[in-house]
Amino acid sequence: MTLQQPLDPAGAHRAPASPLVEFWNETLAPKFVKYRHVLEGGLSRHSEIVMPRLDIRFNDTILDVGCGFGDTAIALACRVSPFGRVVGVDCCEDFLDIARTRPEKQFAPNVRFRTCDAEHDLGTAEYDFVFSRFGTMFFANPMAGLRAMRRALKPGGRMAHIVWRERADNPWLIAARDVVRRFLPPPGPDALNCGPGPFSMADEATTRAQMEAAGFTDIRFERIDAKVNVGRDIEDAVCFQLAIGPAGETYREAGALGEARRAEIVIALSDLFEEVIEREGGLWMDSSSWLITARAPA
């Protein structure tokens, strides 16, 4: 995820965080850490498909925006080792604490992690390649974030980001939301949330127009389909959905009503996941994303 104010050169002071960043750090980050096994184990299927297709060179300097737990940044660092380097940025300190202490980081001494505001300052003409896996969808101001990514690229630099496609192609998130909303109302307009949301860049025409306005050229979309993990078992899947994503947001915002109806919701969600075939030590459902690639003007 993104959107945290940058450290000063000494690393001792951080400007006040925005309400959205505070919400990510205080409310969402603990849930994401708790269900890291679901998120990382599932989302990695998309990056595993995408990584071999990226136009990365052995001596590239790479920026990973919204690097989360650091797995993609480390994978990128291994691609460009020993001559290239990678910087992973995120808004959540809890995520970066995990990224910095991952055992596999010892094999990637050319990666470092820092907290910064991806919508305001990612640097100017510093990177050959900018990457983001499921991070750009949460920019509070998509144009500001995309422009910052483009400014961070050297002339002619390359970028790639992965975003979710349409809701209908992602039952792993939407099926549970629809079940929960049989019992609870949708969140109101003033609800606290993760930003624009996981499907904010699903529409190709809209996202292409945003990227063109941000200054990117040679914009291409490629569909990626993969199974994603939704839990180790039915109980894990139900608890995950009530913590994170559209179903979790609906449940959280319902407050006392959600608590009162939790037993009914758990039964209904359990029925949903009874239909999911268990494989590879967990429950896996269909998902679909866009791999979007582009360039900065030369």
Short mmCIF file of C-alpha atoms in Angstrom, two decimals:
data_model
loop_
_atom_site.label_atom_id
_atom_site.label_comp_id
_atom_site.label_asym_id
_atom_site.label_seq_id
_atom_site.Cartn_x
_atom_site.Cartn_y
_atom_site.Cartn_z
CA MET A 1 0.00 0.00 0.00
CA THR A 2 1.04 3.58 -0.33
CA LEU A 3 0.52 7.05 1.00
CA GLN A 4 2.81 7.75 3.95
CA GLN A 5 4.80 10.93 4.43
CA PRO A 6 8.52 10.47 3.68
CA LEU A 7 11.27 10.33 6.24
CA ASP A 8 13.61 13.31 6.34
CA PRO A 9 17.23 12.64 5.38
CA ALA A 10 18.11 11.71 8.94
CA GLY A 11 15.15 9.36 9.20
CA ALA A 12 14.14 10.97 12.48
CA HIS A 13 11.03 12.95 11.57
CA ARG A 14 7.93 12.17 9.62
CA ALA A 15 5.35 14.75 8.61
CA PRO A 16 1.80 14.18 9.88
CA ALA A 17 0.10 11.30 8.11
CA SER A 18 -3.14 11.77 6.22
CA PRO A 19 -6.35 10.29 7.70
CA LEU A 20 -6.23 7.56 5.06
CA VAL A 21 -2.67 6.60 6.02
CA GLU A 22 -3.64 6.55 9.69
CA PHE A 23 -6.57 4.29 8.83
CA TRP A 24 -4.29 1.91 6.95
CA ASN A 25 -1.76 1.76 9.77
CA GLU A 26 -4.17 1.62 12.71
CA THR A 27 -7.08 -0.41 11.33
CA LEU A 28 -6.15 -2.31 8.18
CA ALA A 29 -2.48 -3.19 8.66
CA PRO A 30 -3.06 -5.49 11.68
CA LYS A 31 -5.71 -7.38 9.70
CA PHE A 32 -3.44 -7.70 6.67
CA VAL A 33 -0.61 -8.99 8.86
CA LYS A 34 -2.93 -11.52 10.50
CA TYR A 35 -4.00 -12.85 7.10
CA ARG A 36 -0.64 -12.53 5.41
CA HIS A 37 -0.75 -16.24 4.61
CA VAL A 38 -3.88 -15.67 2.53
CA LEU A 39 -2.88 -12.43 0.86
CA GLU A 40 0.70 -13.29 0.03
CA GLY A 41 0.01 -16.91 -0.78
CA GLY A 42 -2.78 -15.98 -3.16
CA LEU A 43 -1.61 -12.74 -4.74
CA SER A 44 1.77 -14.26 -5.51
CA ARG A 45 0.05 -16.34 -8.21
CA HIS A 46 -0.46 -13.16 -10.24
CA SER A 47 3.07 -11.85 -9.76
CA GLU A 48 4.53 -15.29 -10.58
CA ILE A 49 2.80 -15.11 -13.96
CA VAL A 50 3.74 -11.48 -14.51
CA MET A 51 7.39 -11.42 -13.40
CA PRO A 52 8.85 -13.33 -16.38
CA ARG A 53 7.02 -10.96 -18.75
CA LEU A 54 8.45 -7.74 -17.33
CA ASP A 55 10.98 -5.83 -19.43
CA ILE A 56 13.65 -5.76 -16.71
CA ARG A 57 17.38 -5.45 -17.42
CA PHE A 58 20.25 -6.75 -15.33
CA ASN A 59 21.45 -3.31 -14.17
CA ASP A 60 18.07 -1.59 -13.69
CA THR A 61 17.25 0.62 -10.75
CA ILE A 62 13.69 -0.33 -9.76
CA LEU A 63 11.01 1.21 -7.54
CA ASP A 64 8.32 -1.09 -6.10
CA VAL A 65 5.33 1.07 -5.08
CA GLY A 66 3.09 -0.34 -2.36
CA CYS A 67 5.52 -3.19 -1.79
CA GLY A 68 3.62 -4.59 1.20
CA PHE A 69 5.45 -7.50 2.82
CA GLY A 70 8.35 -7.15 0.40
CA ASP A 71 8.11 -10.36 -1.62
CA THR A 72 7.89 -8.62 -5.00
CA ALA A 73 10.70 -6.18 -4.17
CA ILE A 74 12.99 -9.05 -3.22
CA ALA A 75 12.05 -10.98 -6.36
CA LEU A 76 12.84 -7.92 -8.46
CA ALA A 77 16.15 -7.44 -6.63
CA CYS A 78 17.16 -11.00 -7.46
CA ARG A 79 16.37 -10.31 -11.12
CA VAL A 80 18.81 -7.37 -11.27
CA SER A 81 21.49 -8.64 -8.87
CA PRO A 82 24.33 -7.85 -8.53
CA PHE A 83 24.44 -4.70 -10.63
CA GLY A 84 20.91 -3.30 -10.19
CA ARG A 85 19.09 -2.15 -7.08
CA VAL A 86 15.50 -2.01 -5.82
CA VAL A 87 13.69 0.35 -3.46
CA GLY A 88 10.39 -0.84 -1.97
CA VAL A 89 8.03 1.79 -0.55
CA ASP A 90 4.84 1.46 1.44
CA CYS A 91 2.75 3.43 3.92
CA CYS A 92 2.47 0.72 6.58
CA GLU A 93 5.35 0.30 9.00
CA ASP A 94 4.05 -3.12 10.04
CA PHE A 95 4.39 -4.31 6.45
CA LEU A 96 7.90 -2.92 6.11
CA ASP A 97 8.99 -4.47 9.42
CA ILE A 98 8.16 -7.86 7.89
CA ALA A 99 9.80 -6.96 4.57
CA ARG A 100 13.08 -5.99 6.26
CA THR A 101 13.27 -9.22 8.26
CA ARG A 102 12.23 -11.77 5.62
CA PRO A 103 14.78 -14.63 5.58
CA GLU A 104 15.11 -14.45 1.80
CA LYS A 105 16.24 -10.81 2.03
CA GLN A 106 19.72 -12.11 2.87
CA PHE A 107 19.95 -13.17 -0.79
CA ALA A 108 19.03 -9.68 -1.97
CA PRO A 109 21.43 -7.17 -0.41
CA ASN A 110 20.55 -4.76 -3.25
CA VAL A 111 17.03 -4.07 -1.92
CA ARG A 112 16.03 -1.53 0.71
CA PHE A 113 12.68 -0.46 2.10
CA ARG A 114 11.38 2.93 3.14
CA THR A 115 8.16 4.65 4.08
CA CYS A 116 7.12 7.39 1.69
CA ASP A 117 4.14 9.16 0.16
CA ALA A 118 3.65 7.69 -3.28
CA GLU A 119 1.22 10.43 -4.25
CA HIS A 120 3.63 13.24 -3.52
CA ASP A 121 7.27 12.35 -3.86
CA LEU A 122 8.86 9.28 -5.38
CA GLY A 123 11.82 11.21 -6.68
CA THR A 124 12.60 12.62 -10.11
CA ALA A 125 14.14 10.65 -12.98
CA GLU A 126 15.77 8.15 -10.58
CA TYR A 127 14.49 4.79 -11.81
CA ASP A 128 14.65 2.64 -14.94
CA PHE A 129 11.55 0.68 -13.95
CA VAL A 130 8.60 1.30 -11.61
CA PHE A 131 6.40 -1.59 -10.49
CA SER A 132 3.31 -2.03 -8.33
CA ARG A 133 1.29 -5.14 -7.48
CA PHE A 134 -2.24 -4.27 -6.37
CA GLY A 135 -1.15 -0.93 -4.91
CA THR A 136 -2.15 1.78 -7.40
CA MET A 137 -5.87 0.96 -6.98
CA PHE A 138 -5.73 2.48 -3.50
CA PHE A 139 -4.33 5.89 -4.46
CA ALA A 140 -6.63 8.46 -2.87
CA ASN A 141 -5.78 10.65 -5.86
CA PRO A 142 -4.99 8.30 -8.77
CA MET A 143 -3.71 11.09 -11.00
CA ALA A 144 -1.29 12.32 -8.34
CA GLY A 145 0.01 8.81 -7.74
CA LEU A 146 0.42 7.97 -11.42
CA ARG A 147 2.15 11.29 -12.10
CA ALA A 148 4.54 10.65 -9.22
CA MET A 149 5.37 7.25 -10.69
CA ARG A 150 5.99 8.77 -14.10
CA ARG A 151 8.19 11.54 -12.65
CA ALA A 152 10.23 8.91 -10.82
CA LEU A 153 11.19 7.30 -14.13
CA LYS A 154 14.17 8.28 -16.19
CA PRO A 155 13.33 9.42 -19.74
CA GLY A 156 12.11 6.36 -21.62
CA GLY A 157 11.79 4.39 -18.39
CA ARG A 158 9.36 1.49 -18.09
CA MET A 159 6.52 0.81 -15.67
CA ALA A 160 4.16 -2.05 -14.90
CA HIS A 161 1.34 -2.36 -12.41
CA ILE A 162 -1.15 -5.11 -11.62
CA VAL A 163 -4.75 -4.19 -10.77
CA TRP A 164 -7.93 -6.19 -10.38
CA ARG A 165 -10.28 -6.49 -13.33
CA GLU A 166 -14.08 -6.30 -13.11
CA ARG A 167 -15.99 -7.49 -10.07
CA ALA A 168 -17.70 -10.25 -12.05
CA ASP A 169 -14.27 -11.75 -12.79
CA ASN A 170 -13.26 -11.78 -9.12
CA PRO A 171 -15.71 -13.95 -7.16
CA TRP A 172 -13.06 -14.44 -4.45
CA LEU A 173 -13.96 -10.94 -3.22
CA ILE A 174 -17.44 -10.27 -4.55
CA ALA A 175 -19.24 -13.52 -3.69
CA ALA A 176 -18.60 -13.02 0.03
CA ARG A 177 -19.59 -9.34 -0.16
CA ASP A 178 -22.91 -10.29 -1.73
CA VAL A 179 -23.55 -12.82 1.03
CA VAL A 180 -22.78 -10.30 3.79
CA ARG A 181 -25.05 -7.69 2.19
CA ARG A 182 -27.99 -10.02 2.50
CA PHE A 183 -27.76 -9.29 6.23
CA LEU A 184 -26.18 -5.82 6.42
CA PRO A 185 -26.52 -2.52 4.53
CA PRO A 186 -23.70 -1.33 2.27
CA PRO A 187 -21.28 1.21 3.79
CA GLY A 188 -22.46 4.81 3.66
CA PRO A 189 -20.73 7.65 1.79
CA ASP A 190 -18.80 8.70 4.91
CA ALA A 191 -17.52 5.23 5.72
CA LEU A 192 -13.83 4.82 6.47
CA ASN A 193 -12.25 2.73 3.76
CA CYS A 194 -8.99 1.73 2.09
CA GLY A 195 -9.28 4.40 -0.61
CA PRO A 196 -10.98 4.14 -4.02
CA GLY A 197 -10.98 0.36 -3.62
CA PRO A 198 -9.78 -2.80 -5.33
CA PHE A 199 -11.77 -2.25 -8.52
CA SER A 200 -11.01 1.43 -9.05
CA MET A 201 -8.78 0.66 -12.06
CA ALA A 202 -10.77 -2.24 -13.48
CA ASP A 203 -12.13 -0.30 -16.45
CA GLU A 204 -9.56 -0.28 -19.25
CA ALA A 205 -10.76 2.92 -20.93
CA THR A 206 -10.81 4.92 -17.70
CA THR A 207 -7.42 3.71 -16.50
CA ARG A 208 -5.86 4.24 -19.92
CA ALA A 209 -7.13 7.83 -19.92
CA GLN A 210 -5.70 8.40 -16.42
CA MET A 211 -2.32 7.04 -17.46
CA GLU A 212 -2.25 9.13 -20.63
CA ALA A 213 -3.09 12.23 -18.60
CA ALA A 214 -0.29 11.32 -16.19
CA GLY A 215 2.16 11.38 -19.11
CA PHE A 216 2.66 7.69 -19.93
CA THR A 217 2.98 6.37 -23.46
CA ASP A 218 2.86 2.92 -25.10
CA ILE A 219 0.16 1.77 -22.66
CA ARG A 220 -0.81 -1.89 -22.92
CA PHE A 221 -3.27 -4.10 -21.04
CA GLU A 222 -2.94 -7.87 -20.67
CA ARG A 223 -5.46 -10.05 -18.87
CA ILE A 224 -4.08 -12.37 -16.16
CA ASP A 225 -6.27 -15.12 -14.70
CA ALA A 226 -5.21 -17.11 -11.64
CA LYS A 227 -6.59 -18.95 -8.65
CA VAL A 228 -6.13 -17.09 -5.36
CA ASN A 229 -6.06 -18.52 -1.88
CA VAL A 230 -8.99 -17.46 0.31
CA GLY A 231 -8.07 -19.42 3.44
CA ARG A 232 -6.59 -22.61 4.84
CA ASP A 233 -10.07 -23.97 5.48
CA ILE A 234 -13.67 -22.76 5.69
CA GLU A 235 -13.26 -21.13 9.10
CA ASP A 236 -10.13 -19.29 7.97
CA ALA A 237 -11.85 -18.14 4.76
CA VAL A 238 -14.88 -16.81 6.64
CA CYS A 239 -12.75 -14.89 9.14
CA PHE A 240 -10.60 -13.47 6.32
CA GLN A 241 -13.63 -12.14 4.46
CA LEU A 242 -15.05 -10.53 7.61
CA ALA A 243 -11.73 -8.75 8.18
CA ILE A 244 -10.60 -7.57 4.74
CA GLY A 245 -12.08 -6.52 1.41
CA PRO A 246 -15.61 -5.46 0.45
CA ALA A 247 -17.24 -8.00 2.79
CA GLY A 248 -15.00 -6.93 5.66
CA GLU A 249 -15.73 -3.25 5.02
CA THR A 250 -19.48 -3.92 5.05
CA TYR A 251 -19.20 -5.88 8.29
CA ARG A 252 -16.92 -3.34 9.99
CA GLU A 253 -19.08 -0.35 9.10
CA ALA A 254 -22.25 -2.08 10.31
CA GLY A 255 -20.89 -1.94 13.86
CA ALA A 256 -23.28 -3.33 16.47
CA LEU A 257 -25.68 -4.62 13.82
CA GLY A 258 -22.87 -6.67 12.31
CA GLU A 259 -21.98 -8.14 15.68
CA ALA A 260 -25.62 -8.98 16.34
CA ARG A 261 -25.95 -10.83 13.04
CA ARG A 262 -22.48 -12.37 12.97
CA ALA A 263 -23.68 -15.91 13.67
CA GLU A 264 -26.08 -15.80 10.71
CA ILE A 265 -23.40 -14.30 8.46
CA VAL A 266 -20.84 -16.93 9.45
CA ILE A 267 -23.27 -19.72 8.60
CA ALA A 268 -24.07 -18.17 5.21
CA LEU A 269 -20.41 -17.62 4.37
CA SER A 270 -19.60 -21.17 5.47
CA ASP A 271 -22.22 -22.42 3.03
CA LEU A 272 -20.56 -20.36 0.30
CA PHE A 273 -17.13 -21.83 0.97
CA GLU A 274 -18.52 -25.37 1.23
CA GLU A 275 -18.84 -25.15 -2.56
CA VAL A 276 -15.16 -24.26 -3.02
CA ILE A 277 -12.91 -27.21 -3.83
CA GLU A 278 -10.01 -27.61 -1.41
CA ARG A 279 -6.64 -28.00 -3.08
CA GLU A 280 -2.98 -27.45 -2.24
CA GLY A 281 -3.71 -27.17 1.46
CA GLY A 282 -6.35 -24.45 1.17
CA LEU A 283 -9.37 -23.01 -0.59
CA TRP A 284 -8.76 -21.36 -3.96
CA MET A 285 -11.12 -19.27 -6.08
CA ASP A 286 -11.04 -17.60 -9.48
CA SER A 287 -9.57 -14.12 -9.89
CA SER A 288 -8.60 -11.88 -12.76
CA SER A 289 -6.25 -8.90 -13.06
CA TRP A 290 -4.76 -6.52 -15.59
CA LEU A 291 -1.06 -6.33 -16.20
CA ILE A 292 -0.68 -2.75 -17.41
CA THR A 293 2.63 -1.70 -18.92
CA ALA A 294 3.74 1.71 -20.18
CA ARG A 295 6.72 4.05 -20.69
CA ALA A 296 7.74 7.52 -19.71
CA PRO A 297 8.44 9.82 -22.67
CA ALA A 298 12.04 9.61 -23.89
#
